[in-house]
Coordinates of C-alpha atoms in Angstrom, one line a residue:
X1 CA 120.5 -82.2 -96.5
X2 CA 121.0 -86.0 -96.7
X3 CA 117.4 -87.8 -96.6
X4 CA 118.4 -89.9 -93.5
X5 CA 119.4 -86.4 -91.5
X6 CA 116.0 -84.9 -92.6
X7 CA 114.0 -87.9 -91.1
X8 CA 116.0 -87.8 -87.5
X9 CA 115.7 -84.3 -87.3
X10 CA 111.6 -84.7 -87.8
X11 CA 112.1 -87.3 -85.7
X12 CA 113.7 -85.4 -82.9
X13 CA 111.1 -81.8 -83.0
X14 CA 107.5 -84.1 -83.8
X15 CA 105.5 -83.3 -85.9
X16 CA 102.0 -81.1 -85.8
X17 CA 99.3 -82.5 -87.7
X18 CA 99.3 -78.7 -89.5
X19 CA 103.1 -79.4 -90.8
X20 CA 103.2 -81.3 -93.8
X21 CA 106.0 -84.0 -94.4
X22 CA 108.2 -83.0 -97.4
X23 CA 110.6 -85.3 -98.4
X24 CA 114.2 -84.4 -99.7
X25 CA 113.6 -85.5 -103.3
X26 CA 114.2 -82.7 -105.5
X27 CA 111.7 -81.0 -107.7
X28 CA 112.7 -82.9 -110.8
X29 CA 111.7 -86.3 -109.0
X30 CA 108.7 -87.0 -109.4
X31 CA 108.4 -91.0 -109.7
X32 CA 110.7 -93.3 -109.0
X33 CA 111.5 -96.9 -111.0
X34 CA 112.8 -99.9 -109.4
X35 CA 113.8 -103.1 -111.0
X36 CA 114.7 -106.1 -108.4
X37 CA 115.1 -109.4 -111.1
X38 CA 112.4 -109.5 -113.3
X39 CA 109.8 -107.4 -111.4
X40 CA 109.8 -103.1 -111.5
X41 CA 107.8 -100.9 -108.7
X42 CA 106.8 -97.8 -110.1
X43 CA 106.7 -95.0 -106.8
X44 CA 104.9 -91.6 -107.4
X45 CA 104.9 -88.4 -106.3
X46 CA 101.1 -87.9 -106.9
X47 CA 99.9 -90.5 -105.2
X48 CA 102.1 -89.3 -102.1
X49 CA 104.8 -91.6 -102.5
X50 CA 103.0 -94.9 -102.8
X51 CA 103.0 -97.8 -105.9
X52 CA 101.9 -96.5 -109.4
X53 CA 102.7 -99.7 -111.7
X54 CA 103.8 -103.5 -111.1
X55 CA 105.9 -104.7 -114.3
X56 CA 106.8 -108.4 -114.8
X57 CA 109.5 -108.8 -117.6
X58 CA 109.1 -105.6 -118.9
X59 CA 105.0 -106.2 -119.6
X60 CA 102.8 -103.6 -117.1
X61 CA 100.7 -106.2 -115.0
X62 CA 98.8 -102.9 -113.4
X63 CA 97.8 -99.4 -115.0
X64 CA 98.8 -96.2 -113.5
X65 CA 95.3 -94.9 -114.1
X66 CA 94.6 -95.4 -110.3
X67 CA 95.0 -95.2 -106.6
X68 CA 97.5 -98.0 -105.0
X69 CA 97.8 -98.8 -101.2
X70 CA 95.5 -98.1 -98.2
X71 CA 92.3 -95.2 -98.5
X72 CA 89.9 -95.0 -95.7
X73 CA 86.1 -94.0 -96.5
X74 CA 84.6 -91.6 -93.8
X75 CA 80.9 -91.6 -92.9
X76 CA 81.1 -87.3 -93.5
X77 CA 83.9 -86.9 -96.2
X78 CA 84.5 -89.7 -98.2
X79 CA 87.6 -91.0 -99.4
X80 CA 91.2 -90.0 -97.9
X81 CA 94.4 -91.2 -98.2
X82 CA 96.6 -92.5 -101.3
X83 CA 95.8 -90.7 -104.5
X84 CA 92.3 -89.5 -102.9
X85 CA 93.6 -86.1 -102.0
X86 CA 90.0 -84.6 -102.9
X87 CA 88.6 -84.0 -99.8
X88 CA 91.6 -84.5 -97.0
X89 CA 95.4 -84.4 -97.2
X90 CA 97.1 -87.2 -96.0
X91 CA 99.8 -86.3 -94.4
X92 CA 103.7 -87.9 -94.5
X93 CA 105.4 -88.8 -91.4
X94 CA 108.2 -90.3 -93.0
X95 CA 110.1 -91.9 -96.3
X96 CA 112.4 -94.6 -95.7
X97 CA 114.0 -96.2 -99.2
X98 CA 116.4 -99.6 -98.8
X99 CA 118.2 -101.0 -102.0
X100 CA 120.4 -104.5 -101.4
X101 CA 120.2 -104.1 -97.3
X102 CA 121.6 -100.2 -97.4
X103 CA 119.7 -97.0 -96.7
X104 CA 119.7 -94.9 -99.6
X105 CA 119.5 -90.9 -98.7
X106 CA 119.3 -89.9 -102.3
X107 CA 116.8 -91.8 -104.4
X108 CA 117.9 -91.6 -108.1
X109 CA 114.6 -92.0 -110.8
X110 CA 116.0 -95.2 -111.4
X111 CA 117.3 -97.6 -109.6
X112 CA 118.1 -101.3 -109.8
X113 CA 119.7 -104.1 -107.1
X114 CA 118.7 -107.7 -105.9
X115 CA 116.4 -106.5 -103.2
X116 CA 114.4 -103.1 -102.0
X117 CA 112.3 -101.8 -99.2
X118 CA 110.4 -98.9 -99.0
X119 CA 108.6 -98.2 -95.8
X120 CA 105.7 -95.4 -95.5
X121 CA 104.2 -93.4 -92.8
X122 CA 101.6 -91.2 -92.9
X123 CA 98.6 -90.0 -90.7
X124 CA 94.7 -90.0 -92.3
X125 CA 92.7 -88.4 -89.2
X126 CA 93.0 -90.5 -86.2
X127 CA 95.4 -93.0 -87.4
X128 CA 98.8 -93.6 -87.7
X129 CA 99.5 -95.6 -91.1
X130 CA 102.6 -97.7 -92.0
X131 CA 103.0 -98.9 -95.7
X132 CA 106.1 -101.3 -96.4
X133 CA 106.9 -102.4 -99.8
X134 CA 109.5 -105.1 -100.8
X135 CA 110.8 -106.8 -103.7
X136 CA 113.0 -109.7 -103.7
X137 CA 112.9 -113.1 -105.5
X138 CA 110.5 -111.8 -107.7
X139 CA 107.9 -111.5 -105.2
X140 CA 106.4 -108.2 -104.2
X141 CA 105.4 -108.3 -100.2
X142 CA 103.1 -105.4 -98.8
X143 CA 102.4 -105.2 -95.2
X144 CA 100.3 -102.5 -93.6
X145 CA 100.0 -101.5 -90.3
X146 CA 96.8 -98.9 -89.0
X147 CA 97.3 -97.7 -85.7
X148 CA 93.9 -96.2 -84.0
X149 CA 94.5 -93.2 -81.5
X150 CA 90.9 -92.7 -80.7
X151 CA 87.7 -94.3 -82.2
X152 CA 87.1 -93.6 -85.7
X153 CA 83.6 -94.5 -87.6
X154 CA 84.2 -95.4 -91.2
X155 CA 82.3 -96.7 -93.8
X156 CA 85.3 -98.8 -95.1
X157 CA 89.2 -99.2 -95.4
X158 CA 90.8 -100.7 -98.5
X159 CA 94.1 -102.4 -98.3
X160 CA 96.4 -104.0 -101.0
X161 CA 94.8 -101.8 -104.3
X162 CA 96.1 -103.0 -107.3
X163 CA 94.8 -102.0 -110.3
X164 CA 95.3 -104.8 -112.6
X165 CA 95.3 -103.7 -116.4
X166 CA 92.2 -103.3 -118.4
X167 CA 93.6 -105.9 -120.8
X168 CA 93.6 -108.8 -118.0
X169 CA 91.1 -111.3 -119.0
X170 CA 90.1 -113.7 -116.4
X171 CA 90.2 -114.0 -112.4
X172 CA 90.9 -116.9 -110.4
X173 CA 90.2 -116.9 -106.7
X174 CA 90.4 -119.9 -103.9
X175 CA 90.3 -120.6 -100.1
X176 CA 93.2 -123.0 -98.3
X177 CA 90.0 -124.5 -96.8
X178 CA 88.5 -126.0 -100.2
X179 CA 92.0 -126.8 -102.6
X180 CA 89.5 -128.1 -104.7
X181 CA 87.4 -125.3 -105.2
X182 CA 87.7 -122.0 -106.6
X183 CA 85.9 -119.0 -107.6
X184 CA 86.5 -118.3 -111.6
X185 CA 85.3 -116.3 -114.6
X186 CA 85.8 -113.9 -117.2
X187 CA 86.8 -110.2 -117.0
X188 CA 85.8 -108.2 -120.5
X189 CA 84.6 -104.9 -121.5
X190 CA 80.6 -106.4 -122.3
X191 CA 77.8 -104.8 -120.6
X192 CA 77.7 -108.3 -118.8
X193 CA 80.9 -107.7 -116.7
X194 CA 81.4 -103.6 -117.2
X195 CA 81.3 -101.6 -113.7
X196 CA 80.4 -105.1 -111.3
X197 CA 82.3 -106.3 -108.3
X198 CA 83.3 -110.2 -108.4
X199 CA 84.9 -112.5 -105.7
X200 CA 82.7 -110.4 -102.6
X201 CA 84.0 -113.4 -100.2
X202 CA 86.6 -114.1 -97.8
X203 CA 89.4 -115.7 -99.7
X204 CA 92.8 -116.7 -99.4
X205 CA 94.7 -115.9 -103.1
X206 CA 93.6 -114.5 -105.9
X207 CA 94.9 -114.6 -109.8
X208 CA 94.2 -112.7 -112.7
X209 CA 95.4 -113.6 -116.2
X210 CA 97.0 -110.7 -119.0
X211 CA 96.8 -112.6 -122.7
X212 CA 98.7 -109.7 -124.4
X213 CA 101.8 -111.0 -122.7
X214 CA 100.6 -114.3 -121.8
X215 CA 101.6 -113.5 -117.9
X216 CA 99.4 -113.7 -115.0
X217 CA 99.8 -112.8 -111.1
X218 CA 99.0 -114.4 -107.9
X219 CA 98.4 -112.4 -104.9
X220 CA 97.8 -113.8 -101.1
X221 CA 96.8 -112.9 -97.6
X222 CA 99.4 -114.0 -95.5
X223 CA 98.0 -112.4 -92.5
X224 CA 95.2 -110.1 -91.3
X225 CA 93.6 -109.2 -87.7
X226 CA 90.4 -111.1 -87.2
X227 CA 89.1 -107.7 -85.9
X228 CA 87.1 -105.9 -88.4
X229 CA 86.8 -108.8 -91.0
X230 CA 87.9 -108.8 -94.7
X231 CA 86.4 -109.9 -98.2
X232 CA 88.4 -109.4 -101.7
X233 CA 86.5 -107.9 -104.7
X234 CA 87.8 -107.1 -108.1
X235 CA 86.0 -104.1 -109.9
X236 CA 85.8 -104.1 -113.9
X237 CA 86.2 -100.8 -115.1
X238 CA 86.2 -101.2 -119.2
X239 CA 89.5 -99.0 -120.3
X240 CA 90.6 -98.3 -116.9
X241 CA 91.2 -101.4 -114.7
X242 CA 90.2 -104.6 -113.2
X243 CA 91.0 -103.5 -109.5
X244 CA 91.6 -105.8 -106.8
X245 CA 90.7 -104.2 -103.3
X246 CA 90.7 -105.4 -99.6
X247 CA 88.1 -104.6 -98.0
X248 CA 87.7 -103.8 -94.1
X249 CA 85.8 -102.0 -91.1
X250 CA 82.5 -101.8 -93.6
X251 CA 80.4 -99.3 -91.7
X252 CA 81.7 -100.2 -88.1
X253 CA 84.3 -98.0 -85.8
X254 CA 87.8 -98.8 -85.3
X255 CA 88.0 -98.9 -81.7
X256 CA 90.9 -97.0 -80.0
X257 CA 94.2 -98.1 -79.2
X258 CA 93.6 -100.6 -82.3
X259 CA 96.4 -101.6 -84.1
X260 CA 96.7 -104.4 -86.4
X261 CA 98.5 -105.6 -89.9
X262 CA 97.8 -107.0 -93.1
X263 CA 100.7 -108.9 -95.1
X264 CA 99.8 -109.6 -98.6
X265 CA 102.5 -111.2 -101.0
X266 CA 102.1 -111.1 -105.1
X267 CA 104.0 -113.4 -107.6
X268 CA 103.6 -113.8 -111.3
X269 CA 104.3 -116.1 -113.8
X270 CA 103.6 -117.3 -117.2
X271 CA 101.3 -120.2 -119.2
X272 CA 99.4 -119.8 -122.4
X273 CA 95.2 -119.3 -122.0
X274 CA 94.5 -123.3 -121.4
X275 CA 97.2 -123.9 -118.7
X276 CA 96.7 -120.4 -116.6
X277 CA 94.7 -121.5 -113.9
X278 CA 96.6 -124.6 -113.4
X279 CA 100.1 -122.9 -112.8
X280 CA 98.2 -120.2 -110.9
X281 CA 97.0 -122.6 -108.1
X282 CA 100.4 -124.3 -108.1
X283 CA 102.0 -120.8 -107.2
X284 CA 99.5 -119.7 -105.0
X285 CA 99.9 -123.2 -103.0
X286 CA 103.7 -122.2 -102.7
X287 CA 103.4 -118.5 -101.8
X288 CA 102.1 -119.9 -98.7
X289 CA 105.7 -120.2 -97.4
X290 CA 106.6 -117.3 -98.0
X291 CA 108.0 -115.7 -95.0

């Protein structure tokens, strides 16, 4: 059954939060590659369908050793959502996979055009979550949208996981506020840094650097609801990653009927260890235009 006929006819009966959404991908499909320019989205299967890898000119930039996306914490459970399938299932509403402007109903393993979109829905408990991912101009945009049917406590959402590779050296991190200022410092496997939390502040872009292929990326916040706050953190894990999370709703409720969206855009680019931070701050100035 063509993948677009599969999503209408889901659309058309509803879904109970006991049926489980399967998508029409085939057994033998378990991740999917896209290349748009010079950037590559890993997808995977068992991380229900959401990123597994950002490549940059063939080099990894992340590690698949992780959980991409959006994962809500719960005051009783824990984690759900994403690759957190430990304690709750999170359910798929629906796959949606766009290559050059054109629906495609049969994702191959690989694919490759000017431009993609791949859009996400799923339910975690009382909310409805929608997870878009695009590529084009060698930017990677990621906009999430949590919709709140009735109040739910958490101790935290995370948005915009990316699990940077345990190679990545350095961070860089600044506010629109202060252009002069910035938040800086190394990332290594010493007992100094191992297992800590940096950045823990509001900002508006963040950068870390990769010195095995002399590459570094650039994410920013383009938007965020003012409701339920937000600070970015970076987690060293020696041999595993340096993580980037978003972090939301610490210990508070989502009230209901809430609904409300992030948009975060990466870039990347390359300089040798000196000139880094300089052509980081020059990219993060310009990904504020981006639309």
């Amino acid at each position: 059954m063509p993948f677009r006929c599969l999503l209408f006819i889901l659309a058309i009966c509803g879904l109970h939060a006991a049926t489980p959404f399967k998508p029409n991908l085939g057994p033998d499909l378990p991740r999917i590659t896209v290349s748009c320019g010079d950037v590559t989205l890993l997808l995977r299967q068992a991380s229900q369908w959401t990123p597994g890898r950002f490549d940059f000119r063939g080099a990894p930039m992340t590690t698949e050793r992780s959980a991409y996306g959006t994962v809500f914490s719960f005051p009783d459970v824990g984690f759900i959502g994403t690759a957190h399938l430990e304690n709750e299932p999170e359910p798929l509403e629906s796959l949606t996979f766009i290559l050059d402007g054109k629906p495609v109903e049969s994702p191959a393993a690989e694919m490759k055009g000017r431009s993609f979109r791949f859009e996400r829905r799923s339910r975690v408990r009382g909310f409805d979550l929608t997870c878009v991912t695009e590529i084009e101009n060698d930017r990677i945009h990621e906009t999430t949208t949590v919709h709140a049917r009735e109040a739910m406590p958490l101790r935290l959402v995370y948005h915009f996981m990316h699990a940077w590779t345990p190679t990545v050296s350095a961070f860089l991190a600044g506010n629109d506020t202060e252009p002069g200022k910035t938040l800086s410092g190394p990332l290594h496997d010493g007992s100094d840094t191992a297992r800590k939390f940096f950045i823990n502040r509001r900002i508006d872009w963040m950068a870390v650097y990769e010195p095995k292929s002399g590459q570094f990326g650039v994410s920013r916040l383009l938007s965020s609801p003012e409701q339920g706050g937000h600070i970015s953190m970076i987690w060293n894990v020696p041999g595993s990653y340096r993580k980037f999370y978003l972090k939301c709703f610490e210990n508070s409720t989502v009230p209901a009927g809430f609904t409300g969206t992030w948009r975060m855009v990466t870039a990347f680019g390359a300089a040798s260890p000196a000139a880094w931070e300089d052509a980081a701050r020059k990219l993060a100035t310009g990904l504020q235009k981006a639309p």
